[in-house]
């Protein structure tokens, strides 16, 4: 039987490694990795790591462990990822991979190795603990584990003991799936215990300082105790040293204190020990300049211990407190200049006794504090807040140095300063500050920040109303270095340029020696931020250098161009992120996102295309190419918050011109009859997955009445199919068929529908006296050849009239004189009183869509010869039908403009049949929650104006709804009173359409069933040409 071997990663294993990831879902709580050889080559070739181990058996990869540097702390190793094929859990592969990482960290000289996991990882946590990891109990509730064995294995005092004890086999400890540690005097202590042949080794670490506080062996004991884990600075404290020699021979020892940041330890003794000794020392804590986070190693009492000439460093970490900690919280996210408002100064007394405080809060222009001196008394460990009234005349990054005098009940008066910060955003003003922990820029309601402590060089571009972008620390390579996760820029510049704030961060790489570059952030008050990359120096131009830039956008409802088509993530498709798509999916140079009413958009240089990564847009930027550009600078991306309202606007801005709207493709798309909505023969239906993962689930194809069209299809992960196909043999009897796919996916059920049309017979166009009539078997439309106002005077469905027309006399009605009524498409600058003096011609027309389907109806051509502002304009309004289908297409042709390049707005107005003072009609408009707003015209006058994709009308004497659909949202206006009900929507031409051109079609559909806009995508995508 073939044995498992453990090897370093090589590109030859990429395909097998991808297959392992794709088999690993059950080991990762159902996570679908959707890996590939290409993805593995890209991910592992791009990143930097210390070692990458694989467990290999034959041509299969069964395990993976990546060892890197830890970004949160220097000189700490980190297991970035470890995984074993679920079919081989419990075979010891994970143990060996973990042991290799621990031993490699020791070999490289690291004192510690860390990892993250999830709290419910019941299989792995016991293994991690057996290998020496301790699970921290953290306020952030992260599942972070630390392992101190690498440093122990290298220590000269302990090495002889690890020649006897095996660090893994002899390790004795509880392996519970819960945080570790025991509490002593407020310290969290972790205990290593090794036992073998009656001998025992105990080493105790303290969590906060990551140092040893006790060692117990068969030869000696050393223990250091401190009474208070959270001392206040500015005072001296005592420590107790306990040493025991268990041998019969005297031993020379030395205890030498060492300063550790603000902890001053001058203790120093040298003695010969026989038996036990106990010594007291005193250390002093100087003022700190900031409060450390739980992610950082705290300073502490550090002591170099020499036992029989062999040294070890012991350290008790101290969570050093300000006597009084403070922070500021704003009541209002937006400051109104000159208006009194309130903020809150939160305070926390850290003295072990009650204390009175005098607090002086400084003002700073444009901020005026109505009171800046405060007195407060607090009990031990008490929290409280102080309301602070203020008036600000503009934006401010407020970073006060607060002066505090403390009067503890026991102890001396203490004076100190403590820093905090908050931001005050006001429209049309700016502020910026380089602070100790971050850099902040405010411009109007928008802000940019860069962190300088935890998560160094990470940052964001935010709006106070919720929209945002996120930035990662710079990375230079290849492979890419993570040095700037811990190294700050060597130069920080903040400049004002008119209404724009600019932040320049300059970085000098050590891992790629001499590469000198900068990130430039330009923040405007409009919600625009530009990000540039500038090259200052590349020492060896013959070497290729790249920057890896990652930009985070809200992934809710993202839209972008994929292979030339607009794609948007649907609301019913959760757990769909950037990495759900193929990394090379982007074909346009923009992306748009919207969550609630907060919008985000980004536009980038099309010559430097990003890829889709895990949560990020990822650029690999050629620094040599940028160095050859003018000013050695590249505008990487322009980010917009709350500026664009849809993906069409974003695309137009990216292209630099206005492009006609088109159907937005969902990520799970139902395609019937190759997109042709007219059925003429047996057809094929496809359910297409546009995400970079296979379809999994059960798929059923039905009609709206529940009639099955084809057998159910089941697809599994192993099938790895991206589309499901059905061949439908039977054509529908009725004119409208809603083909519906119910997709029961692995974690959600969704429905996709497409409306199809079944045409039979022909459209007849004929004259009746002065009328020109077109009928298709269910629809009838009429126009008068002698009409003085252009449009339809009759629209009937199955014999029921829907229009109220003023023809032939156009007598005054409601507010209108003349009253046209009917259905018309007229430029919005022309009123009936003008049109009645122009020339109109009515004729028949035939048009053909892109699939060759023929549509026939009426065309009315209007020539403007008398109205001077629009003189020379010629337009046609066309109304066409397909045989026996209850769909009327509204087409508008701009035959000739009036000579100017301009937008021409058209109003499509429908006057509905309505008996005066009778509630005999209802108008319906869709709301966002798929409910309908319903209006009932009657005696009262009322109006409505809003943007809609569709609407519907229904008379009381008919069961069918007259439904109007648009490809994109149109402005709708409704006026109704006791005499008239008129509904109008507005649309425009393209300003670039200077010659003869067709405008976007609109559609009227009659049915007893109310259809959703999404189910008409095939119909709405039709384009027409005259034949």
Coordinates of C-alpha atoms in Angstrom, one line a residue, residues 663-956:
X663 CA -31.1 44.1 -19.9
X664 CA -29.1 43.3 -16.8
X665 CA -28.2 39.7 -16.7
X666 CA -28.8 37.8 -13.4
X667 CA -26.1 35.4 -12.2
X668 CA -28.6 32.6 -12.5
X669 CA -30.3 33.1 -15.9
X670 CA -33.2 31.3 -17.6
X671 CA -32.9 31.4 -21.4
X672 CA -35.8 30.2 -23.4
X673 CA -35.7 29.6 -27.1
X674 CA -32.2 31.2 -27.4
X675 CA -33.7 34.4 -26.1
X676 CA -36.4 34.7 -28.8
X677 CA -39.7 35.3 -27.0
X678 CA -41.8 34.2 -30.0
X679 CA -42.3 30.4 -30.1
X680 CA -42.7 28.8 -33.5
X681 CA -41.4 25.3 -33.0
X682 CA -40.1 23.0 -30.3
X683 CA -37.6 24.9 -28.2
X684 CA -34.8 24.6 -25.8
X685 CA -34.7 26.0 -22.2
X686 CA -31.4 26.7 -20.4
X687 CA -30.7 27.6 -16.8
X688 CA -27.3 29.1 -16.9
X689 CA -25.0 29.7 -13.9
X690 CA -22.8 32.7 -14.6
X691 CA -20.9 32.2 -11.3
X692 CA -17.6 30.3 -11.2
X693 CA -19.1 27.2 -9.5
X694 CA -21.3 24.3 -10.6
X695 CA -25.0 24.0 -10.2
X696 CA -26.1 21.8 -7.3
X697 CA -29.7 21.0 -6.6
X698 CA -33.0 20.0 -8.1
X699 CA -34.4 21.9 -11.1
X700 CA -38.1 21.7 -12.2
X701 CA -39.5 23.4 -15.3
X702 CA -43.2 24.3 -15.2
X703 CA -45.8 26.8 -16.6
X704 CA -47.5 29.4 -14.5
X705 CA -50.4 27.0 -14.1
X706 CA -48.1 24.3 -12.7
X707 CA -48.0 22.2 -15.8
X708 CA -44.7 20.3 -16.1
X709 CA -42.8 21.1 -19.3
X710 CA -40.0 18.6 -18.9
X711 CA -38.5 16.1 -16.5
X712 CA -36.9 17.3 -13.3
X713 CA -33.1 17.5 -13.4
X714 CA -30.8 16.8 -10.4
X715 CA -27.2 18.0 -10.3
X716 CA -24.5 17.3 -7.7
X717 CA -21.2 18.9 -6.9
X718 CA -19.4 16.0 -8.7
X719 CA -21.3 16.8 -11.9
X720 CA -19.7 20.3 -12.0
X721 CA -22.2 21.6 -14.6
X722 CA -22.8 25.3 -15.3
X723 CA -26.1 24.9 -17.0
X724 CA -29.2 22.7 -17.1
X725 CA -31.0 22.1 -20.4
X726 CA -34.4 20.9 -21.3
X727 CA -35.9 20.3 -24.8
X728 CA -39.6 21.2 -24.8
X729 CA -41.6 19.5 -27.6
X730 CA -45.1 20.8 -27.0
X731 CA -46.0 24.3 -28.0
X732 CA -48.6 26.2 -25.8
X733 CA -52.2 26.5 -26.9
X734 CA -52.5 30.0 -25.4
X735 CA -50.8 33.2 -26.6
X736 CA -48.8 33.8 -23.4
X737 CA -46.7 31.1 -21.6
X738 CA -44.8 31.9 -18.5
X739 CA -42.0 29.3 -18.4
X740 CA -40.8 28.9 -14.8
X741 CA -37.8 27.1 -13.4
X742 CA -38.0 26.2 -9.7
X743 CA -34.4 25.7 -8.6
X744 CA -33.9 24.0 -5.2
X745 CA -30.3 24.8 -4.7
X746 CA -28.1 23.5 -1.9
X747 CA -28.9 26.4 0.5
X748 CA -31.7 28.4 -1.1
X749 CA -34.6 28.0 -3.4
X750 CA -35.0 30.5 -6.2
X751 CA -37.4 30.9 -9.1
X752 CA -36.6 32.2 -12.6
X753 CA -39.3 32.9 -15.2
X754 CA -39.5 34.0 -18.8
X755 CA -42.6 35.0 -20.7
X756 CA -43.0 33.5 -24.1
X757 CA -45.4 34.4 -26.9
X758 CA -47.2 32.0 -29.2
X759 CA -48.3 33.7 -32.4
X760 CA -50.8 32.3 -34.9
X761 CA -52.5 33.8 -37.9
X762 CA -51.8 37.3 -39.2
X763 CA -52.2 41.0 -38.5
X764 CA -54.8 42.7 -40.7
X765 CA -54.6 46.4 -41.5
X766 CA -57.6 48.0 -43.2
X767 CA -59.5 51.2 -43.8
X768 CA -62.9 51.9 -42.4
X769 CA -64.1 55.3 -43.7
X770 CA -61.6 57.8 -42.3
X771 CA -60.1 55.3 -39.9
X772 CA -57.1 53.0 -40.2
X773 CA -57.4 49.9 -38.1
X774 CA -55.0 47.1 -37.3
X775 CA -56.2 43.8 -35.7
X776 CA -54.2 40.7 -34.7
X777 CA -57.0 38.5 -33.4
X778 CA -57.1 39.8 -29.8
X779 CA -55.9 43.4 -30.1
X780 CA -57.4 46.2 -32.2
X781 CA -55.9 49.6 -32.6
X782 CA -57.3 52.6 -34.5
X783 CA -56.0 55.9 -35.8
X784 CA -57.9 58.5 -37.8
X785 CA -56.4 59.7 -41.1
X786 CA -58.1 63.0 -40.7
X787 CA -57.0 63.5 -37.0
X788 CA -55.7 66.9 -36.2
X789 CA -53.8 65.5 -33.2
X790 CA -51.6 62.4 -33.7
X791 CA -52.1 59.1 -31.9
X792 CA -54.4 56.2 -31.3
X793 CA -58.1 56.9 -30.7
X794 CA -58.9 53.3 -29.8
X795 CA -57.2 50.3 -28.2
X796 CA -59.3 47.2 -27.6
X797 CA -58.4 43.9 -26.1
X798 CA -61.0 41.1 -26.8
X799 CA -63.5 43.8 -27.7
X800 CA -63.1 45.9 -24.5
X801 CA -62.1 49.5 -25.0
X802 CA -59.3 50.9 -22.8
X803 CA -59.0 54.5 -24.2
X804 CA -60.9 57.7 -23.8
X805 CA -60.2 59.8 -27.0
X806 CA -61.2 63.4 -27.8
X807 CA -61.4 62.7 -31.6
X808 CA -63.0 64.1 -33.7
X809 CA -63.9 67.5 -32.1
X810 CA -61.3 67.6 -29.3
X811 CA -63.7 69.5 -27.0
X812 CA -62.3 70.9 -23.7
X813 CA -62.1 68.4 -20.9
X814 CA -60.7 68.8 -17.4
X815 CA -57.7 71.2 -17.7
X816 CA -57.2 70.4 -21.4
X817 CA -58.3 72.5 -24.4
X818 CA -58.1 70.9 -26.8
X819 CA -58.4 67.5 -25.2
X820 CA -56.6 64.8 -27.2
X821 CA -57.0 61.7 -25.0
X822 CA -56.3 58.3 -26.6
X823 CA -52.7 57.0 -26.7
X824 CA -49.9 59.2 -28.1
X825 CA -46.2 59.6 -28.1
X826 CA -45.3 63.3 -28.4
X827 CA -42.2 65.4 -27.7
X828 CA -42.7 67.0 -24.3
X829 CA -42.1 70.5 -25.6
X830 CA -45.2 70.2 -27.8
X831 CA -48.7 70.8 -26.4
X832 CA -52.0 69.8 -28.2
X833 CA -52.6 73.5 -28.9
X834 CA -49.5 73.6 -31.0
X835 CA -49.8 70.1 -32.6
X836 CA -53.2 70.8 -33.8
X837 CA -51.7 73.2 -36.4
X838 CA -49.1 70.8 -37.7
X839 CA -49.2 68.1 -40.3
X840 CA -49.8 64.4 -39.5
X841 CA -49.9 61.3 -41.7
X842 CA -51.2 57.9 -40.8
X843 CA -50.1 54.7 -42.6
X844 CA -49.4 51.0 -41.9
X845 CA -45.9 49.7 -41.0
X846 CA -44.1 46.4 -40.7
X847 CA -41.0 46.0 -38.6
X848 CA -38.8 43.0 -37.8
X849 CA -37.0 42.1 -34.6
X850 CA -33.5 40.6 -34.4
X851 CA -34.9 37.1 -34.5
X852 CA -36.8 37.7 -37.8
X853 CA -40.2 37.9 -36.2
X854 CA -42.6 40.2 -38.1
X855 CA -44.6 42.9 -36.3
X856 CA -47.3 44.9 -38.1
X857 CA -49.3 48.0 -37.1
X858 CA -49.9 51.7 -37.6
X859 CA -47.4 54.6 -38.0
X860 CA -48.2 58.2 -37.5
X861 CA -45.7 60.8 -38.9
X862 CA -45.7 64.3 -37.6
X863 CA -43.9 67.2 -39.3
X864 CA -43.3 70.4 -37.3
X865 CA -43.5 73.3 -39.7
X866 CA -45.2 76.1 -37.8
X867 CA -44.0 75.9 -34.2
X868 CA -40.7 77.9 -34.4
X869 CA -38.8 76.4 -31.4
X870 CA -39.1 72.9 -32.9
X871 CA -39.4 73.7 -36.6
X872 CA -38.0 71.0 -38.8
X873 CA -38.6 68.2 -36.4
X874 CA -40.1 65.0 -37.9
X875 CA -41.1 62.1 -35.7
X876 CA -43.1 58.9 -36.0
X877 CA -45.1 57.1 -33.4
X878 CA -45.6 53.5 -34.3
X879 CA -47.8 50.8 -32.7
X880 CA -47.1 47.2 -33.9
X881 CA -48.4 43.7 -33.0
X882 CA -47.5 40.1 -33.7
X883 CA -50.4 37.8 -34.7
X884 CA -52.8 36.7 -31.9
X885 CA -50.4 38.0 -29.2
X886 CA -51.8 40.5 -26.6
X887 CA -48.7 42.7 -26.8
X888 CA -48.5 46.1 -28.4
X889 CA -45.0 47.5 -29.0
X890 CA -44.7 51.3 -28.8
X891 CA -41.9 52.5 -31.2
X892 CA -40.7 56.1 -31.7
X893 CA -38.6 57.1 -34.6
X894 CA -36.8 60.5 -34.8
X895 CA -36.9 60.9 -38.5
X896 CA -35.2 64.3 -38.5
X897 CA -34.1 66.5 -35.6
X898 CA -34.6 70.2 -35.8
X899 CA -30.9 70.8 -36.6
X900 CA -29.5 71.0 -33.1
X901 CA -27.6 68.3 -31.1
X902 CA -30.0 67.9 -28.2
X903 CA -31.9 65.5 -26.1
X904 CA -35.5 65.2 -27.1
X905 CA -37.9 64.1 -24.4
X906 CA -41.1 62.2 -25.4
X907 CA -44.2 61.8 -23.4
X908 CA -46.2 58.7 -23.9
X909 CA -49.7 59.6 -22.6
X910 CA -52.7 57.3 -22.1
X911 CA -56.1 58.6 -21.3
X912 CA -58.1 55.7 -19.9
X913 CA -61.7 55.1 -20.4
X914 CA -63.5 56.5 -17.4
X915 CA -67.1 57.5 -16.6
X916 CA -67.4 60.9 -15.0
X917 CA -67.7 60.8 -11.1
X918 CA -67.7 57.0 -11.2
X919 CA -65.0 54.8 -9.5
X920 CA -64.7 52.4 -12.4
X921 CA -60.9 52.1 -12.9
X922 CA -57.8 51.2 -11.0
X923 CA -54.1 52.2 -11.7
X924 CA -51.4 50.0 -10.1
X925 CA -47.7 50.8 -9.5
X926 CA -45.2 48.3 -8.1
X927 CA -43.6 49.0 -4.8
X928 CA -40.1 47.7 -3.7
X929 CA -41.6 44.9 -1.6
X930 CA -43.4 43.3 -4.6
X931 CA -46.6 44.9 -3.4
X932 CA -48.7 47.3 -5.5
X933 CA -49.8 50.9 -4.9
X934 CA -53.3 51.0 -6.2
X935 CA -55.1 54.2 -7.2
X936 CA -58.9 54.4 -7.7
X937 CA -59.9 57.4 -9.8
X938 CA -63.3 58.8 -9.0
X939 CA -64.6 62.1 -7.7
X940 CA -61.4 63.5 -6.1
X941 CA -58.5 65.1 -8.0
X942 CA -55.1 63.7 -7.3
X943 CA -51.7 63.1 -8.8
X944 CA -48.7 60.9 -8.6
X945 CA -45.1 61.2 -9.9
X946 CA -42.3 58.6 -9.5
X947 CA -40.0 56.3 -11.4
X948 CA -41.2 52.8 -12.4
X949 CA -40.2 49.9 -14.6
X950 CA -43.8 49.0 -15.2
X951 CA -47.4 49.8 -14.2
X952 CA -50.9 48.4 -14.8
X953 CA -54.4 49.6 -15.4
X954 CA -57.7 47.7 -15.1
X955 CA -61.3 48.7 -15.8
X956 CA -64.1 47.3 -13.7

